[in-house]
Amino acid sequence: MNRFRHLVMGRPNERMIVDYRDDLRLFPTRAKRAWLLFLVLAWIFLPAVWDNAPFTILSEHGVSLNTLAYAAVFSIAAIGLNLLTGYTGQVSLGHSVFLAVGAYFTAYAGSTWDMPMLLWLVLAPALGWIVGALVGPFALRLRGNYLVVVTLGLVFIGEHIFRNWKSVTGGSTGTSAATVPVSVGPLDARNLEIFGREFDEDRAFFWLTWALVALVAWLVKNIVRTRPGRALQAVRDRDIAAEIIGIDVGVAGYKTQAFAWSAAIAALAGALYAPLQLFIGPQDFNLLISIQFIAMIILGGMGTVYGSIIGALIITAMPRFIEGYSDGELPLLGRLIPGDGLPAVAAKTTDDGLITVSSLNVVIYGLLIAVFLLVEHRGLAGIWVRIRNYFSTWPFSY
Amino acid sequence: MSTDALLRFEDVTLRFGGVTALHEVSFEVEPGELFAVIGPNGAGKTSIFNCLNAVYRPSHGTITFDGKPVIGSKPTEVARMGVARTFQNLGLFANLNVIDNLMLGRHLLMKSGFVSGALWFGRARREEIHHRAEVEKIIDFLELQAYRYQPVGMLPYGIQKRIELGRALSMEPKLLLLDEPVAGMNLEETEDMARYILEIRNDLKIAMILVEHDMHMVMDIADRVMALNFGEPLATGSPQDVQNDPHVIAAYLGEAS
Ligand SMILES: Nc1ncnc2c1ncn2[C@@H]1O[C@H](COP(=O)(O)OP(=O)(O)OP(=O)(O)O)[C@@H](O)[C@H]1O
Ligand SMILES: [Mg+2]
């Protein structure tokens, strides 16, 4: 082994890497391991302190623990989309449909068959995988705008099915997921008791959903740093060269597999979405949801796992926050035009105002997508890399 | 015709609409041989590689590699037979670093799929460690130590050419196709590249087809040469013979005038 040992350039206090096992660690430096510990502690204790200062800035303005659980669910979906779009270079507007597949499956299987959580957590992604593998081949010969149009078609087909397959989806009214089992052994998210202490549903779902974010992030991070993930990125960067080194881009090849795994992950998010939302209907899986997923990965950073999570957190929390301010006691946006008392942002469509909260959100997604694509196409992750590079070479930065 | 040729082109004809890119091209490459293809712009040199890689499908003729038919196979199958290639205009994965590009060369030598990759512990991890060590040998050989973790798209052109050669070598091929490996390089880089090519032939004993515009390098290092013009083979033989062939001289003089 000796002749392959090498030294990696870095700050002087970093350990010398002497073995490939060290080289391949996910958390190679002390700083990164400290981060990991911090995140684990945040996961455990955040629910206890969320309603106290300094978190009240968020928790009193619409961003509740429940919002954070939604952000977790969307993080999972965004990681899935990033595997397809960021790592493989295939755009998809159809991810709301894969979310729906997992959600309707869980709502149905949980309510009618009382399917245990550990089982639907596996079967929902499996079903999503199959649907993704069926859709994937249609995307093979298509690129860019054509692919966008085909996946857009998927959203409309999906919506048609959701509204008409009433025995499963409940049609336009939707279906309940309130009785879906959400327990593992003695731990039940709807009635959580640990060492005799009771915790409410919001806390339980926070722990459940974010634990699964961690699991999915770990799995996907592993995929992208090993053989299959490198193949996806090769296909993204140059598909002819990829074929010539033996990477299969045919019907059963890597593009299709990326679709299948991406859909499986989105379906897992959907499976969690159903019991979290309690009641699901076609409006939960429309085009706007797909566009939100795209906004999440563009904002957070294409081709990064942590960027997907940051993007999902911001895109999920921001509307609640704006809403929280526009009808709260601090009308920051609610009174953009002071004096004549015309609130610029109405909380509901029936209120007066120039623009409703939901249409303001659409405008903001659109702006975020446009601005990031034009200014920093690597998203917040790209900005972070630049800041880090600046300080790691300080004082020799230029 | 010898029976133990590694590669055999027989009467290969390739057309694009009215253009005949290759016309009844026949040649053989022996195991371990350094075979060069020369010819002016548009002579059909790159087309030979594209036929061999099964990217283009000739309308006529047969291509046999290692006893197996190439025409009708897929590019990935040709890679599996043991054919590796560098591109005239670089075919690297620009956003990935040097290690990942070279590891991608070992794609067919590795096995992990999505499931074992995702679970990491066990096969995927063992495989990564093993092939990472193999890749390091190539990094040493091509003197790429300074660039390991840099995205290749940001590196100088000459280095990228060397990385591409490294990716092809990582495949542990039986035949290496080099499409103008020194085009656009300065004298120093050209000499380095010639040295690597000779080491590949002498130490690794990998057969090569070298496509070059420039006669001089080819005459120095090739075992045999084929000269092409407008898709027609003009002469095939030792560098000396080809250089002195009247058709070849005429074609090159024609280009110069
Ligand atoms: N995909 C294609 N479609 C149409 N014509 C093509 C295609 N590929 C090659 N040709 C034509 O075939 C002929 C041979 O091209 P080829 O690229 O093989 O030449 P070359 O010898 O590699 O030239 P150069 O030295 O410029 O690289 C040219 O006339 C070219 O225009
Ligand atoms: Mg060429």
XYZ file of C-alpha atoms and ligand atoms in Angstrom:
687
model
C 0.000 0.000 0.000
C 2.889 2.259 0.795
C 3.470 3.610 -2.667
C -0.092 4.828 -2.942
C -0.014 6.814 0.243
C -0.229 10.440 -0.487
C -0.624 13.747 1.139
C -3.601 15.914 0.438
C -3.048 19.622 0.332
C -4.937 21.446 2.980
C -4.697 23.539 6.042
C -1.742 22.473 8.167
C -3.820 21.261 11.117
C -5.662 18.760 8.960
C -4.636 15.156 9.411
C -2.530 13.602 6.749
C -4.504 11.073 4.758
C -2.577 7.825 4.707
C -5.151 5.317 3.563
C -7.991 5.158 1.060
C -10.364 4.254 3.840
C -9.785 7.738 5.255
C -10.092 9.237 1.830
C -13.520 7.697 1.352
C -15.061 8.830 4.643
C -18.208 10.929 4.426
C -17.120 13.068 7.368
C -13.356 13.197 6.999
C -12.489 16.267 9.049
C -13.069 17.136 12.671
C -15.127 20.142 11.596
C -17.445 17.955 9.555
C -17.876 15.477 12.380
C -18.701 18.370 14.716
C -21.373 19.453 12.243
C -22.837 15.978 12.253
C -23.005 15.973 16.040
C -24.602 19.406 16.005
C -27.273 18.244 13.572
C -28.057 15.173 15.659
C -28.424 17.306 18.785
C -30.604 19.780 16.873
C -32.789 16.890 15.732
C -33.235 15.672 19.296
C -33.724 18.978 21.076
C -35.235 21.394 18.569
C -38.820 20.256 19.292
C -38.308 21.073 22.982
C -37.112 24.623 22.405
C -38.909 25.610 19.200
C -41.539 27.684 21.028
C -38.898 29.607 23.008
C -36.634 32.516 22.100
C -34.812 32.913 19.757
C -36.909 30.550 17.619
C -40.072 32.562 18.277
C -39.149 34.773 15.322
C -40.114 31.760 13.240
C -42.461 29.772 15.450
C -44.723 32.740 16.178
C -44.966 33.623 12.521
C -46.320 30.518 10.926
C -43.212 28.340 10.860
C -44.309 25.695 13.346
C -42.810 22.284 14.048
C -45.488 21.007 11.723
C -44.055 23.254 8.980
C -40.637 21.758 9.637
C -42.082 18.257 9.222
C -43.464 19.329 5.839
C -40.040 20.732 4.997
C -38.576 17.325 5.823
C -41.019 15.558 3.526
C -40.208 17.991 0.725
C -36.485 17.616 1.437
C -36.802 13.933 0.657
C -38.640 14.677 -2.592
C -36.076 17.346 -3.508
C -33.186 14.944 -2.907
C -34.944 12.503 -5.223
C -35.422 15.144 -7.916
C -31.816 16.255 -7.539
C -30.648 12.703 -8.210
C -32.442 12.911 -11.554
C -31.984 16.565 -12.489
C -28.833 17.661 -10.702
C -26.836 14.461 -11.043
C -28.223 12.950 -14.248
C -29.188 16.126 -16.092
C -32.795 15.101 -16.786
C -35.460 17.684 -16.043
C -38.764 16.458 -14.645
C -41.956 18.371 -14.065
C -43.611 15.099 -13.141
C -42.382 14.642 -9.616
C -45.665 15.696 -8.036
C -47.114 12.539 -9.635
C -44.513 10.290 -8.011
C -45.258 12.040 -4.710
C -48.938 11.279 -5.318
C -48.246 7.605 -6.047
C -46.654 7.184 -2.622
C -49.297 9.283 -0.882
C -52.378 7.592 -2.353
C -50.837 4.162 -1.887
C -50.178 4.814 1.776
C -53.550 6.415 2.385
C -55.290 3.459 0.771
C -53.157 0.623 2.125
C -52.982 2.170 5.594
C -56.714 2.852 5.841
C -58.158 -0.250 4.194
C -55.618 -2.897 5.096
C -54.163 -1.333 8.215
C -50.738 -1.797 6.650
C -47.991 -1.276 9.271
C -45.652 1.687 8.810
C -42.483 -0.315 8.234
C -44.230 -2.062 5.366
C -45.638 1.017 3.607
C -42.298 2.768 4.067
C -40.865 0.056 1.821
C -43.772 -0.657 -0.536
C -44.603 2.966 -1.404
C -41.089 3.607 -2.801
C -41.206 0.222 -4.529
C -44.393 1.260 -6.316
C -42.855 4.651 -7.140
C -39.818 2.834 -8.541
C -42.011 0.817 -10.886
C -43.923 3.872 -12.121
C -40.640 5.745 -12.621
C -39.156 2.811 -14.526
C -42.186 2.819 -16.835
C -42.009 6.570 -17.454
C -38.213 6.675 -17.753
C -37.858 5.108 -21.216
C -40.099 7.821 -22.697
C -37.520 10.320 -21.583
C -34.609 8.496 -23.215
C -34.607 10.063 -26.642
C -35.681 13.424 -25.363
C -33.726 16.288 -23.994
C -34.335 19.716 -22.531
C -37.646 21.249 -23.524
C -39.089 18.060 -25.024
C -38.498 16.215 -21.792
C -40.167 19.056 -19.895
C -43.244 18.754 -22.094
C -43.463 14.967 -21.726
C -43.159 15.092 -17.949
C -45.694 17.923 -17.950
C -48.040 15.538 -19.735
C -47.514 13.130 -16.860
C -48.891 15.730 -14.432
C -52.109 16.073 -16.438
C -52.522 12.321 -16.882
C -51.912 11.922 -13.159
C -54.471 14.565 -12.276
C -57.032 12.881 -14.525
C -56.465 9.532 -12.814
C -56.588 11.050 -9.318
C -59.930 12.694 -10.045
C -61.520 9.647 -11.643
C -60.216 6.544 -9.880
C -62.606 7.279 -7.027
C -62.438 3.916 -5.233
C -58.775 4.539 -4.416
C -58.229 8.293 -4.552
C -61.638 9.535 -3.457
C -61.868 11.595 -6.647
C -61.815 15.383 -6.515
C -62.720 15.525 -2.834
C -59.745 13.377 -1.884
C -59.220 10.696 0.696
C -58.407 10.478 4.375
C -55.088 9.223 5.720
C -55.925 9.884 9.358
C -56.036 6.224 10.306
C -52.827 5.182 8.546
C -50.676 3.358 11.116
C -47.642 5.440 12.048
C -46.046 3.294 14.702
C -42.927 1.202 15.105
C -43.162 -1.227 17.993
C -44.253 0.701 21.084
C -43.607 4.104 19.462
C -46.703 5.615 17.875
C -46.354 9.028 16.246
C -49.990 9.844 16.980
C -49.592 9.005 20.632
C -45.914 9.144 21.445
C -44.715 8.166 24.883
C -41.027 7.817 25.759
C -40.058 6.868 29.328
C -43.508 7.824 30.505
C -43.375 11.287 28.925
C -45.942 12.148 26.315
C -45.128 14.087 23.162
C -47.619 15.625 20.781
C -48.037 14.695 17.138
C -46.080 17.674 15.799
C -42.997 16.634 17.750
C -43.380 12.974 16.835
C -43.694 13.771 13.145
C -40.718 16.125 13.323
C -38.547 13.281 14.623
C -39.961 10.719 12.229
C -39.688 12.788 9.058
C -36.251 14.222 9.755
C -34.877 10.804 10.677
C -35.949 9.672 7.233
C -34.358 12.745 5.638
C -31.080 11.688 7.254
C -31.484 8.136 6.004
C -32.307 9.195 2.439
C -29.511 11.783 2.396
C -27.042 9.116 3.495
C -28.234 6.600 0.908
C -28.174 9.108 -1.944
C -24.811 10.498 -0.900
C -23.500 6.950 -1.094
C -25.017 6.410 -4.511
C -23.456 9.532 -5.961
C -19.969 8.773 -4.656
C -19.895 5.187 -5.901
C -20.123 3.467 -9.285
C -23.819 4.046 -10.101
C -23.719 7.740 -9.181
C -20.563 8.400 -11.147
C -22.243 6.793 -14.146
C -25.202 9.174 -13.792
C -22.918 12.190 -13.715
C -21.006 10.871 -16.718
C -24.265 10.626 -18.653
C -25.094 14.172 -17.605
C -21.732 15.595 -18.669
C -21.240 13.711 -21.967
C -23.419 10.834 -22.976
C -21.472 9.656 -26.065
C -18.230 9.447 -24.110
C -20.147 7.678 -21.346
C -21.359 5.006 -23.760
C -17.886 4.474 -25.137
C -16.514 3.654 -21.690
C -19.293 1.124 -21.251
C -22.067 3.037 -19.470
C -25.443 1.789 -20.629
C -27.835 4.565 -21.636
C -30.333 2.233 -23.310
C -33.858 1.328 -22.217
C -32.684 -0.465 -19.073
C -29.714 1.864 -18.663
C -28.755 4.618 -16.309
C -31.209 7.311 -17.414
C -34.111 4.953 -16.790
C -32.642 3.789 -13.515
C -32.192 7.385 -12.414
C -35.869 7.978 -13.160
C -36.869 4.888 -11.199
C -34.820 5.685 -8.091
C -35.741 9.341 -8.200
C -39.419 8.393 -8.385
C -38.984 5.890 -5.561
C -37.585 8.591 -3.312
C -40.385 11.000 -4.257
C -42.910 8.252 -3.485
C -41.331 7.799 -0.056
C -41.865 11.518 0.534
C -45.472 11.072 -0.599
C -45.938 8.153 1.774
C -45.002 10.417 4.692
C -46.984 13.315 3.278
C -50.288 11.434 3.525
C -50.379 10.775 7.288
C -48.823 14.175 7.978
C -51.475 16.006 5.946
C -54.289 13.677 7.223
C -56.352 14.299 4.095
C -55.038 14.316 0.526
C -56.603 15.278 -2.795
C -55.589 16.083 -6.384
C -54.789 19.708 -5.497
C -51.889 18.471 -3.342
C -50.143 17.056 -6.399
C -50.568 19.679 -9.075
C -48.028 21.356 -11.324
C -47.206 24.021 -8.743
C -45.838 21.322 -6.410
C -43.521 20.086 -9.156
C -42.361 23.637 -9.820
C -41.695 24.067 -6.109
C -39.440 21.000 -6.174
C -37.513 22.497 -9.062
C -37.257 25.813 -7.221
C -35.912 23.932 -4.187
C -33.037 22.303 -6.022
C -32.186 25.382 -8.073
C -32.154 27.532 -4.950
C -30.309 24.986 -2.811
C -27.912 23.752 -5.461
C -28.082 21.289 -8.334
C -26.079 18.148 -7.803
C -25.774 18.504 -4.032
C -27.648 16.565 -1.364
C -27.455 19.197 1.361
C -28.533 21.886 -1.102
C -31.770 19.975 -1.684
C -32.506 20.099 2.030
C -31.704 23.791 2.393
C -33.796 24.602 -0.667
C -36.723 22.575 0.677
C -36.502 24.289 4.075
C -36.548 27.770 2.567
C -39.229 27.129 -0.046
C -41.480 25.414 2.508
C -41.013 27.870 5.345
C -41.056 31.074 3.314
C -44.767 31.094 2.361
C -45.813 30.344 5.936
C -43.546 33.056 7.165
C -44.889 35.627 4.707
C -48.389 34.582 5.636
C -47.545 34.718 9.314
C -46.379 38.298 8.940
C -49.107 39.500 6.625
C -51.924 38.665 9.014
C -50.017 38.771 12.279
C -49.571 41.708 14.580
C -46.437 42.803 12.719
C -47.775 43.665 9.269
C -44.435 43.972 7.540
C -45.670 43.038 4.103
C -49.318 43.483 4.905
C -48.950 47.237 4.843
C -46.563 47.908 2.025
C -48.442 51.114 1.359
C -48.781 52.799 4.726
C -51.031 55.809 5.243
C -53.965 54.935 3.055
C -54.131 51.585 4.861
C -54.334 49.462 1.737
C -52.789 46.111 2.589
C -50.655 45.002 -0.335
C -50.780 41.360 0.548
C -54.060 39.715 1.373
C -53.999 36.585 3.513
C -57.010 35.123 1.732
C -58.509 35.673 -1.671
C -61.539 37.278 -0.068
C -59.416 39.949 1.668
C -58.546 43.236 0.033
C -55.054 43.555 -1.371
C -52.969 43.867 -4.472
C -51.849 40.280 -4.390
C -52.779 37.203 -2.373
C -50.227 35.291 -0.340
C -50.422 32.281 -2.620
C -49.931 34.252 -5.818
C -47.114 36.193 -4.157
C -45.472 32.847 -3.465
C -45.740 31.852 -7.110
C -44.137 35.149 -8.096
C -41.352 34.586 -5.582
C -40.628 31.025 -6.837
C -40.479 32.347 -10.364
C -38.114 35.139 -9.369
C -35.906 32.816 -7.321
C -35.607 30.334 -10.186
C -34.813 33.089 -12.686
C -32.354 34.941 -10.456
C -30.439 31.834 -9.421
C -30.274 30.446 -12.935
C -28.889 33.758 -14.153
C -26.637 34.732 -11.262
C -25.529 31.584 -9.427
C -26.618 28.444 -11.197
C -25.042 26.335 -8.482
C -27.504 27.757 -5.966
C -26.832 28.497 -2.309
C -24.430 25.543 -2.256
C -22.357 27.352 -4.887
C -22.346 30.552 -2.844
C -21.301 28.557 0.205
C -18.423 26.911 -1.697
C -17.201 30.335 -2.767
C -17.325 31.681 0.790
C -15.493 28.607 2.078
C -12.811 28.828 -0.585
C -12.361 32.490 0.216
C -11.705 31.797 3.885
C -9.689 28.616 3.429
C -7.123 30.502 1.373
C -7.300 33.632 3.528
C -5.241 35.867 3.724
C -4.205 35.053 0.179
C -7.694 35.510 -1.237
C -8.173 37.515 -4.344
C -3.784 -12.131 -43.962
C -2.688 -13.311 -40.578
C -5.247 -15.152 -38.494
C -4.221 -13.799 -35.122
C -4.895 -10.123 -35.861
C -6.511 -8.261 -32.969
C -8.538 -6.030 -35.252
C -9.540 -6.510 -38.846
C -11.308 -4.004 -41.119
C -12.480 -5.529 -44.386
C -13.853 -3.358 -47.192
C -15.514 -0.965 -44.799
C -17.600 1.691 -46.525
C -19.371 4.499 -44.698
C -21.577 7.111 -46.363
C -23.333 10.229 -45.154
C -25.871 11.125 -47.809
C -23.703 11.913 -50.809
C -20.425 12.026 -48.880
C -18.351 8.847 -48.796
C -16.420 9.142 -45.533
C -14.764 5.719 -45.932
C -14.461 3.738 -49.132
C -13.517 0.044 -48.970
C -11.047 0.490 -46.164
C -9.176 -2.665 -45.136
C -6.410 -3.042 -42.581
C -5.330 -5.147 -39.642
C -3.847 -4.388 -36.250
C -1.741 -7.022 -34.491
C -1.708 -7.446 -30.696
C 0.703 -4.954 -29.156
C 1.165 -3.049 -32.401
C 1.294 0.735 -32.685
C -0.624 1.400 -35.864
C -0.950 4.940 -37.157
C -3.537 6.478 -39.469
C -2.604 9.692 -41.205
C -4.348 11.890 -43.697
C -5.485 15.442 -44.354
C -8.634 17.059 -42.928
C -11.798 15.145 -43.670
C -9.858 12.069 -44.821
C -12.027 9.807 -42.655
C -9.656 9.135 -39.747
C -12.147 9.869 -36.978
C -14.796 7.962 -38.924
C -12.689 4.806 -38.586
C -12.869 5.183 -34.800
C -16.576 5.907 -34.852
C -17.213 2.735 -36.860
C -15.029 0.730 -34.528
C -16.846 2.147 -31.487
C -20.177 1.287 -33.129
C -21.207 4.934 -33.009
C -21.544 4.882 -36.824
C -22.762 1.882 -38.792
C -20.933 1.213 -42.085
C -23.110 0.380 -45.083
C -20.708 -2.271 -46.263
C -17.850 -4.452 -45.000
C -16.965 -6.210 -41.772
C -15.094 -5.221 -38.642
C -13.796 -8.016 -36.419
C -12.262 -7.331 -33.033
C -10.720 -10.153 -31.033
C -12.698 -12.628 -33.139
C -16.056 -10.900 -32.539
C -18.101 -8.877 -35.038
C -18.293 -5.160 -34.217
C -20.938 -4.042 -36.714
C -24.328 -4.544 -35.110
C -22.956 -4.311 -31.575
C -23.623 -1.379 -29.253
C -20.891 1.034 -28.141
C -21.038 -0.397 -24.622
C -20.476 -3.907 -25.987
C -17.423 -2.751 -27.919
C -16.094 -1.231 -24.685
C -16.634 -4.579 -23.013
C -14.624 -6.298 -25.772
C -11.666 -4.143 -24.749
C -11.632 -1.027 -26.924
C -10.831 2.304 -25.259
C -10.628 5.724 -26.875
C -9.645 9.333 -26.515
C -11.504 11.964 -28.492
C -10.218 14.551 -30.904
C -12.069 17.312 -29.045
C -11.908 15.885 -25.515
C -14.640 13.667 -24.149
C -14.090 14.188 -20.439
C -16.764 14.583 -17.775
C -16.056 18.226 -17.098
C -17.748 18.647 -13.711
C -16.107 15.608 -12.162
C -12.629 15.545 -10.711
C -9.650 13.594 -12.020
C -10.203 10.644 -9.679
C -13.861 10.305 -10.680
C -13.034 10.511 -14.386
C -10.461 7.748 -14.035
C -12.756 5.692 -11.799
C -15.359 5.963 -14.558
C -12.867 4.298 -16.872
C -13.143 1.300 -14.558
C -16.934 1.222 -14.783
C -17.018 -2.154 -16.529
C -14.455 -3.631 -14.155
C -16.646 -2.724 -11.189
C -19.994 -4.188 -10.191
C -21.890 -2.134 -7.586
C -25.382 -1.080 -8.563
C -27.724 1.385 -6.908
C -28.571 -0.835 -3.957
C -25.078 -1.897 -2.942
C -23.799 1.622 -3.672
C -26.477 3.178 -1.467
C -25.785 0.786 1.399
C -22.034 1.452 1.084
C -20.703 -0.995 3.680
C -19.597 -4.268 2.154
C -19.068 -4.699 -1.543
C -19.310 -1.089 -2.702
C -16.768 0.082 -0.152
C -14.298 -2.743 -0.826
C -14.639 -2.130 -4.543
C -14.080 1.616 -4.186
C -10.920 1.085 -2.160
C -9.537 -1.522 -4.538
C -10.154 0.466 -7.726
C -9.042 3.701 -6.126
C -5.636 2.051 -5.655
C -5.568 0.933 -9.284
C -6.425 4.452 -10.433
C -3.597 5.783 -8.315
C -1.145 3.734 -10.380
C -2.338 5.520 -13.485
C -2.129 8.878 -11.744
C 1.486 8.076 -10.917
C 2.210 6.861 -14.429
C 0.786 9.973 -16.103
C 2.108 12.316 -13.422
C -1.299 13.706 -12.532
C -0.704 13.855 -8.766
C -1.146 17.606 -8.591
C -4.704 17.534 -9.930
C -6.478 14.629 -8.201
C -9.442 16.494 -6.729
C -9.869 19.262 -9.294
C -12.859 19.329 -11.648
C -11.265 18.478 -14.981
C -13.135 21.155 -16.932
C -11.033 23.833 -15.216
C -7.655 22.306 -16.049
C -5.364 23.289 -18.940
C -5.991 21.619 -22.288
C -2.776 19.576 -22.294
C -3.566 18.168 -18.851
C -7.090 17.295 -19.933
C -5.700 15.332 -22.871
C -3.506 13.419 -20.435
C -6.459 12.747 -18.116
C -8.423 11.399 -21.042
C -5.571 9.038 -21.854
C -5.649 8.040 -18.186
C -9.365 7.304 -18.332
C -8.840 5.101 -21.394
C -5.969 3.259 -19.668
C -8.113 2.698 -16.572
C -10.315 0.512 -18.720
C -7.403 -1.945 -19.063
C -8.124 -2.179 -22.791
C -6.737 -4.526 -25.417
C -6.799 -1.753 -28.009
C -6.413 1.953 -27.428
C -7.684 4.488 -29.967
C -5.958 7.848 -29.824
C -7.533 10.587 -31.934
C -4.951 13.329 -32.423
C -3.530 13.132 -28.878
C -1.088 15.996 -29.424
C -3.270 18.379 -31.443
C -3.045 21.869 -29.999
C -0.158 21.015 -27.701
C 3.142 22.803 -27.361
C 6.458 21.060 -28.035
C 7.027 20.043 -24.423
C 3.553 18.579 -23.999
C 3.902 16.767 -27.314
C 7.140 15.135 -26.188
C 5.568 14.084 -22.883
C 2.655 12.539 -24.725
C 4.954 10.687 -27.144
C 6.834 9.315 -24.149
C 3.612 8.058 -22.518
C 2.531 6.435 -25.775
C 5.853 4.628 -26.119
C 5.718 3.489 -22.494
C 2.217 2.150 -23.040
C 3.475 0.150 -25.980
C 6.705 -1.078 -24.421
C 5.627 -1.691 -20.824
C 1.888 -2.265 -20.931
C 1.962 -3.891 -24.395
C -1.402 -2.449 -25.360
C -2.129 -2.254 -29.091
C -2.870 1.277 -30.291
C -4.271 3.062 -33.284
C -2.881 6.551 -33.405
C -4.620 9.093 -35.590
C -2.452 12.056 -36.382
C -2.383 14.959 -38.682
C 1.230 15.579 -38.154
C 3.558 13.173 -39.998
C 6.644 13.690 -37.890
C 5.531 12.194 -34.616
C 3.932 9.282 -36.421
C 7.081 8.515 -38.402
C 9.075 8.481 -35.173
C 6.988 6.122 -33.112
C 4.601 4.029 -35.259
C 5.222 0.382 -36.262
C 3.036 0.657 -39.337
C 1.160 3.482 -40.990
C -1.918 3.766 -43.174
C -2.422 6.944 -45.208
C -5.969 7.949 -46.095
C -7.336 10.561 -48.445
C -11.025 11.280 -49.087
C -11.878 7.985 -47.391
C -9.561 5.954 -49.660
C -6.502 4.150 -48.304
C -3.503 5.369 -50.309
C -0.797 3.177 -48.798
C -0.226 0.915 -45.792
C 3.185 -0.209 -44.557
C 6.260 0.827 -42.616
C 6.610 4.565 -41.923
C 9.498 4.675 -44.455
C 7.511 3.076 -47.261
C 4.417 5.192 -46.671
C 6.466 8.363 -46.519
C 8.016 7.597 -49.882
C 4.830 6.433 -51.564
C 4.099 8.608 -54.603
C 0.331 8.723 -53.913
C 0.949 9.887 -50.384
C 3.422 12.518 -51.503
C 0.941 13.726 -54.103
C -1.887 13.938 -51.565
C 0.211 15.870 -49.088
C 1.661 18.125 -51.733
C -1.860 18.699 -52.992
C -2.880 19.806 -49.541
C 0.100 22.103 -49.199
C -0.438 23.839 -52.532
N -21.856 12.735 -38.542
C -21.519 13.096 -39.784
N -22.440 13.550 -40.644
C -22.118 13.923 -41.897
N -20.872 13.867 -42.388
C -19.885 13.441 -41.590
C -20.151 13.024 -40.245
N -18.991 12.637 -39.672
C -18.051 12.793 -40.609
N -18.584 13.262 -41.753
C -17.854 13.542 -42.995
O -17.023 12.450 -43.277
C -15.777 12.882 -43.751
C -14.668 12.325 -42.885
O -14.732 12.924 -41.613
P -13.752 12.563 -40.422
O -14.216 13.302 -39.221
O -13.656 11.103 -40.307
O -12.384 13.168 -40.944
P -10.967 13.261 -40.227
O -10.009 12.565 -41.073
O -11.074 12.827 -38.807
O -10.689 14.834 -40.311
P -9.948 15.817 -39.288
O -8.511 15.706 -39.553
O -10.491 17.152 -39.648
O -10.334 15.378 -37.926
C -15.809 14.390 -43.782
O -16.121 14.793 -45.089
C -16.933 14.724 -42.861
O -17.568 15.920 -43.240
Mg -10.859 13.696 -37.008
